[in-house]
XYZ file of C-alpha atoms in Angstrom:
440
model
C 96.852 136.498 108.366
C 97.079 133.374 110.460
C 97.919 132.334 113.991
C 97.617 129.443 116.418
C 94.194 128.718 117.846
C 94.558 129.500 121.560
C 93.063 127.217 124.213
C 90.212 129.630 124.912
C 88.875 129.669 121.329
C 86.761 126.652 120.283
C 86.850 125.509 116.675
C 83.915 126.770 114.634
C 81.530 124.027 113.460
C 81.237 123.210 109.787
C 78.560 125.202 108.023
C 75.235 123.552 107.285
C 72.746 124.577 104.622
C 73.454 127.681 102.533
C 77.036 128.924 102.775
C 77.000 132.432 104.337
C 80.722 132.818 103.572
C 80.307 132.766 99.781
C 82.029 135.789 98.296
C 83.458 136.992 101.608
C 87.092 137.905 102.137
C 89.200 135.688 104.382
C 90.232 137.649 107.474
C 92.589 135.108 109.051
C 93.246 131.414 109.704
C 93.438 129.801 113.137
C 95.273 126.525 113.752
C 94.042 123.658 115.902
C 96.649 121.016 116.617
C 94.666 118.160 118.224
C 92.916 116.880 116.255
C 94.441 118.837 113.356
C 92.246 121.453 111.742
C 91.772 125.061 110.694
C 89.238 127.750 111.414
C 88.687 130.216 108.575
C 87.459 133.638 109.655
C 85.669 135.738 107.027
C 84.994 139.469 107.228
C 81.530 140.708 106.294
C 81.081 144.158 104.735
C 79.572 145.415 108.012
C 82.651 144.280 109.933
C 81.059 141.175 111.437
C 83.053 137.924 111.436
C 81.808 134.539 110.212
C 83.792 131.380 110.920
C 83.871 127.876 109.526
C 85.863 124.841 110.596
C 88.039 122.668 108.384
C 88.785 119.290 109.956
C 91.988 117.571 108.840
C 91.485 114.345 110.770
C 93.561 112.259 108.344
C 96.641 114.469 108.731
C 99.408 112.465 110.402
C 103.143 112.834 110.888
C 103.896 111.012 107.620
C 101.113 112.496 105.476
C 102.205 113.732 102.045
C 101.863 117.511 102.198
C 101.290 118.000 98.477
C 98.404 115.535 98.586
C 96.924 117.217 101.662
C 97.332 120.672 100.114
C 95.547 119.576 96.940
C 92.758 117.977 98.993
C 92.206 121.097 101.096
C 92.184 123.419 98.086
C 89.774 121.149 96.215
C 87.309 121.318 99.120
C 87.961 124.985 99.996
C 89.084 126.818 96.825
C 88.710 130.178 98.577
C 91.932 129.320 100.457
C 93.877 129.947 97.263
C 93.738 133.605 98.253
C 95.972 132.746 101.220
C 98.652 131.528 98.805
C 99.738 127.938 98.322
C 103.137 128.578 99.895
C 101.581 129.997 103.063
C 98.937 127.275 103.235
C 101.536 124.562 102.767
C 103.577 126.097 105.591
C 100.546 125.962 107.888
C 99.853 122.338 107.013
C 103.503 121.531 107.691
C 103.192 123.098 111.161
C 100.133 121.000 111.863
C 101.846 117.868 110.574
C 104.929 118.487 112.715
C 102.790 118.598 115.872
C 101.438 115.125 115.115
C 104.910 113.589 115.260
C 105.369 111.462 118.384
C 108.344 112.097 120.635
C 110.088 108.737 120.626
C 112.349 109.765 123.518
C 109.701 111.279 125.804
C 110.040 110.052 129.379
C 107.890 111.238 132.270
C 109.273 112.001 135.725
C 107.541 112.891 138.979
C 107.241 116.678 139.268
C 104.937 117.077 142.282
C 103.192 114.897 144.844
C 100.249 116.545 146.576
C 98.331 115.303 149.581
C 95.330 117.270 148.487
C 92.540 116.619 151.018
C 92.020 115.382 154.551
C 89.681 112.632 153.280
C 89.991 110.414 150.176
C 89.934 111.870 146.669
C 87.110 111.135 144.264
C 88.371 112.692 141.032
C 90.903 115.003 139.399
C 90.629 117.055 136.207
C 92.970 119.274 134.131
C 91.923 122.505 132.498
C 92.707 122.528 128.783
C 96.107 124.200 128.946
C 97.102 122.004 131.876
C 98.345 124.887 134.018
C 95.614 124.198 136.585
C 93.757 121.147 137.838
C 90.965 120.426 140.284
C 90.357 117.681 142.838
C 87.163 116.459 144.486
C 86.975 114.701 147.816
C 84.951 112.972 150.473
C 85.768 116.010 152.630
C 82.948 117.837 150.727
C 85.291 120.256 148.950
C 86.824 120.818 145.544
C 90.236 122.444 145.278
C 91.868 124.343 142.427
C 95.628 123.832 142.057
C 98.509 125.398 140.160
C 100.121 122.575 138.203
C 103.635 124.044 138.029
C 104.006 124.911 141.714
C 101.546 122.556 143.369
C 100.035 125.526 145.187
C 96.405 125.482 146.281
C 94.670 128.377 144.519
C 91.094 127.952 145.762
C 89.146 125.713 148.109
C 85.525 125.508 146.971
C 83.426 124.996 150.092
C 79.656 124.666 150.260
C 78.526 121.116 149.535
C 76.971 119.122 152.378
C 78.206 115.717 151.208
C 80.869 114.049 149.071
C 82.028 116.008 145.987
C 82.075 113.176 143.471
C 81.977 114.651 139.942
C 84.023 117.677 138.854
C 84.859 119.502 135.621
C 86.420 122.642 134.185
C 84.516 124.397 131.403
C 87.043 123.434 128.742
C 88.377 125.271 126.800
C 87.869 128.484 128.806
C 88.739 127.287 132.302
C 87.028 130.135 134.159
C 84.255 127.973 135.608
C 84.219 124.770 137.661
C 81.215 122.496 138.144
C 80.941 120.156 141.121
C 78.394 117.370 141.544
C 77.734 116.007 145.001
C 76.045 113.266 146.934
C 74.018 116.135 148.474
C 71.923 116.024 145.231
C 73.143 119.414 143.989
C 75.560 120.744 141.413
C 77.400 123.997 142.023
C 78.968 126.291 139.412
C 81.992 128.256 140.645
C 84.234 131.047 139.422
C 87.594 129.263 139.242
C 89.560 132.485 139.776
C 87.754 133.920 142.787
C 86.314 130.712 144.254
C 82.843 132.295 144.388
C 79.849 129.958 144.092
C 77.786 131.433 141.273
C 74.838 129.023 141.301
C 73.570 125.972 143.126
C 71.618 123.767 140.733
C 68.793 122.052 142.597
C 66.432 119.465 141.168
C 67.906 115.977 141.360
C 66.371 113.620 143.909
C 69.508 111.580 144.648
C 73.292 111.715 144.269
C 74.934 113.358 141.242
C 77.635 111.001 139.946
C 78.683 112.497 136.591
C 78.700 115.878 134.891
C 80.250 117.753 131.968
C 80.155 121.103 130.174
C 79.198 121.395 126.517
C 82.064 122.608 124.258
C 80.845 126.256 124.108
C 80.588 126.161 127.930
C 77.032 127.483 127.882
C 75.441 124.338 129.347
C 76.404 121.970 132.136
C 74.915 118.459 132.161
C 74.431 116.413 135.328
C 73.725 112.700 135.673
C 72.150 111.246 138.783
C 71.235 108.079 140.611
C 67.613 109.266 140.235
C 67.676 107.947 136.612
C 67.641 111.435 135.080
C 70.079 113.883 133.556
C 69.764 117.653 133.829
C 70.778 120.364 131.370
C 71.441 123.736 132.995
C 72.274 127.214 131.699
C 75.757 128.110 132.942
C 75.177 131.875 132.949
C 71.842 131.884 134.761
C 71.710 128.586 136.641
C 68.276 127.907 135.120
C 67.189 124.340 134.341
C 66.814 123.917 130.576
C 65.700 120.285 130.368
C 65.371 117.175 132.474
C 66.229 114.130 130.366
C 63.827 111.375 131.415
C 63.580 107.850 130.039
C 66.258 105.740 131.662
C 65.015 103.216 134.215
C 68.212 103.060 136.297
C 71.109 105.259 137.381
C 72.884 107.467 134.816
C 76.640 107.043 135.259
C 78.079 108.572 132.083
C 77.552 111.774 130.063
C 79.249 113.067 126.920
C 78.460 115.944 124.560
C 79.376 115.767 120.895
C 81.934 118.250 119.530
C 79.394 120.924 118.628
C 77.257 120.523 121.723
C 73.945 119.891 119.963
C 73.711 116.264 121.141
C 74.525 114.443 124.355
C 74.804 110.728 125.115
C 73.907 109.224 128.488
C 74.889 105.771 129.740
C 72.849 103.966 132.363
C 72.700 100.920 134.585
C 69.516 99.988 132.667
C 71.847 98.456 130.008
C 71.141 101.238 127.474
C 72.588 104.490 126.272
C 70.498 107.317 124.904
C 71.293 110.103 122.446
C 69.427 113.344 123.126
C 68.813 116.564 121.230
C 70.166 119.283 123.502
C 67.956 122.065 122.182
C 64.660 120.212 122.652
C 65.643 117.765 125.392
C 64.076 114.936 123.386
C 65.549 111.455 123.031
C 66.743 110.829 119.468
C 67.841 107.199 119.849
C 67.908 104.529 122.534
C 70.989 102.376 121.997
C 69.905 98.864 122.947
C 72.103 95.790 122.751
C 74.253 95.480 125.853
C 73.438 92.750 128.359
C 74.788 94.591 131.386
C 75.160 98.009 132.961
C 76.842 100.753 130.937
C 80.097 102.055 132.430
C 81.299 104.663 129.929
C 80.194 106.487 126.768
C 81.798 108.927 124.326
C 81.216 110.589 120.948
C 83.994 110.596 118.380
C 85.218 113.993 117.206
C 83.165 113.958 114.005
C 80.034 113.183 115.999
C 78.873 110.344 113.737
C 79.757 107.529 116.155
C 79.298 106.771 119.844
C 81.017 104.088 121.880
C 79.702 102.449 125.029
C 81.475 100.129 127.447
C 79.585 97.677 129.613
C 80.019 95.186 132.407
C 78.867 92.583 129.840
C 82.573 92.582 128.770
C 81.955 94.299 125.432
C 82.237 97.698 123.805
C 79.658 98.719 121.232
C 80.265 101.180 118.396
C 77.041 102.936 117.347
C 76.042 104.962 114.299
C 74.620 108.237 115.579
C 72.388 108.897 112.573
C 70.527 105.594 112.771
C 71.100 104.576 116.390
C 72.156 101.136 115.138
C 75.237 99.179 116.227
C 78.207 99.186 113.854
C 80.462 96.757 115.734
C 80.460 94.758 118.939
C 84.048 94.665 120.151
C 84.846 91.407 121.911
C 87.932 90.069 123.645
C 87.786 91.115 127.285
C 87.181 88.410 129.873
C 85.747 90.768 132.504
C 83.827 94.046 132.791
C 84.723 96.956 130.473
C 85.184 99.892 132.834
C 86.238 102.723 130.514
C 86.316 103.560 126.794
C 87.927 106.396 124.862
C 88.480 107.563 121.275
C 91.725 109.169 120.181
C 91.393 112.846 119.257
C 90.732 112.147 115.565
C 88.403 109.211 116.224
C 90.451 106.779 114.125
C 91.153 104.471 117.075
C 89.479 103.635 120.353
C 90.696 101.963 123.505
C 88.861 99.916 126.123
C 89.900 99.253 129.728
C 88.757 96.232 131.682
C 88.627 94.566 135.055
C 90.577 91.731 133.384
C 93.714 93.898 133.836
C 94.106 94.576 130.100
C 93.291 97.357 127.688
C 92.573 96.842 123.987
C 93.112 99.212 121.056
C 90.771 98.923 118.058
C 90.710 100.469 114.607
C 87.441 102.417 114.449
C 86.939 101.914 110.701
C 87.095 98.106 110.826
C 86.529 97.131 114.450
C 89.794 95.188 114.333
C 91.766 94.787 117.557
C 95.173 96.313 116.860
C 96.874 95.767 120.204
C 96.300 94.160 123.599
C 97.944 96.098 126.429
C 99.052 93.503 128.990
C 101.101 94.066 132.122
C 98.836 95.311 134.899
C 98.071 93.023 137.824
C 94.723 94.573 138.720
C 91.660 96.042 137.075
C 92.119 99.095 134.839
C 89.613 101.792 135.762
C 90.731 104.618 133.458
C 92.254 104.839 129.990
C 93.040 107.693 127.598
C 95.064 108.611 124.508
C 97.495 111.492 124.483
C 96.450 114.355 122.159
C 98.736 113.145 119.376
C 97.261 109.634 119.573
C 100.745 108.149 119.858
C 100.423 106.961 123.475
C 97.821 105.401 125.733
C 97.758 105.811 129.498
C 96.103 103.390 131.930
C 95.499 103.552 135.681
C 94.996 100.420 137.738
C 94.189 98.980 141.123
C 97.743 97.563 141.125
C 98.898 101.110 142.123
C 100.720 101.628 138.825
C 100.040 103.873 135.848
C 101.393 102.619 132.509
C 102.126 104.370 129.210
C 101.747 102.271 126.047
C 102.382 102.319 122.326
C 98.863 101.856 120.889
C 100.180 100.311 117.647
C 102.581 97.693 118.998
C 101.070 97.251 122.455
C 104.491 97.744 124.059
C 104.641 99.273 127.532
C 106.801 102.389 127.205
C 106.956 103.417 130.861
C 105.520 102.660 134.287
C 104.707 105.499 136.684
C 105.199 104.140 140.189
C 104.945 105.603 143.665
C 101.274 105.550 144.634
C 100.535 103.281 147.593
C 96.922 102.462 146.750
C 94.635 102.047 143.742
C 94.962 104.683 141.001
C 91.478 105.655 139.849
C 92.221 108.580 137.531
C 94.810 109.565 134.934
C 94.887 112.188 132.192
C 97.155 114.016 129.752
C 97.093 117.783 129.339
C 96.399 119.327 125.920
C 100.058 119.357 124.868
C 100.627 115.768 125.999
C 103.661 116.694 128.099
C 102.025 116.491 131.543
C 100.134 113.654 133.248
C 98.024 113.764 136.388
C 97.251 110.646 138.443
C 94.829 110.404 141.359
C 94.863 107.603 143.901
C 93.014 106.204 146.870
C 96.222 106.872 148.803
C 94.796 110.413 148.966
C 97.474 111.934 146.733
C 97.702 113.440 143.278
C 100.927 113.150 141.343
C 102.023 115.441 138.506
C 104.358 113.868 135.947
C 106.291 115.925 133.382
C 107.572 114.659 130.052
């Protein structure tokens, strides 16, 4: 009747308009741990399956289960057919996964000298059993996380491979963006180049897949972004309107909108289906460095070299908060998985954690001796990781601001860090031309 939602199955979006599930029998429930949620699958009389998502973004480790059960049943009375005992057991499983591991300590598992020339980026697949690296040597490599073995070397670009991504959650495709003005889509298992996406006039510096993995978006120094069909390699739309380089791209959870951040001091929200600009987010006084949607898709954040982070309302395109406090450029921004908190990283060597609902600064993460270029929450939202030019990666408590652990060993600036989906593995990439895998 129910099972865990595996990494390769995306959560179904909430239904809009008339409810096609009315009167249908529940086939099974799927669990999503981060952020917590359910997918309800319904069986139609003809055997077809219809799905709907149930987000439980307020479910935390200390949430009262009886209250949560009553809330879920009030909003989705059809779940009574599952049985309150069974549903409560599922909610308890979800709640247990939100509990932070107070004794978790990370140790160095592998150190890989991945390329003959400096690294540009590294990226986990969703399950964390593989990761990819890009390099100035014009290649991208696919690695086995557990063994450190090189699985594939993706060769074909004629210049630096700068932007890379897996098609999360599936992990069977890799996209690479290069200074040679092209993006390539690869089969991650065989290493075959499936398509070369041609159309940009200058370097590609950012890219990402939409959540269903049907579209790859590319951002370029030519002031445009491209939307491309993953299965055919055909150009769907060219997003035109920015007057300077596009350096950041982010799809919303359901893939029907994308935000772009540019050196023209603005971000833009676009309709993916039509390719039209919905809103231009104007207010920053400097170049945009990073953008992201929250999970619900009703807010966007943007970080800027003007030392601020702006929180925007997606429906209106208007600013909700301007987050102040940094004394130098904001280089990266990130929501936690539920969207209840966000974190900013700055060239002032600090990171700041804010409550999304109020815009209040909850913690200042102090301890680095150089600029922080990358910041991220773990899936549970109980830790923050930062990478810095001081050659150290730090793990923090986002509530108290306490530094929980320092990951040391790199001999040059660390430009990338990330948790896997379970939150028990960290990858760090450095200008010392190594990647390090840390296990918790």
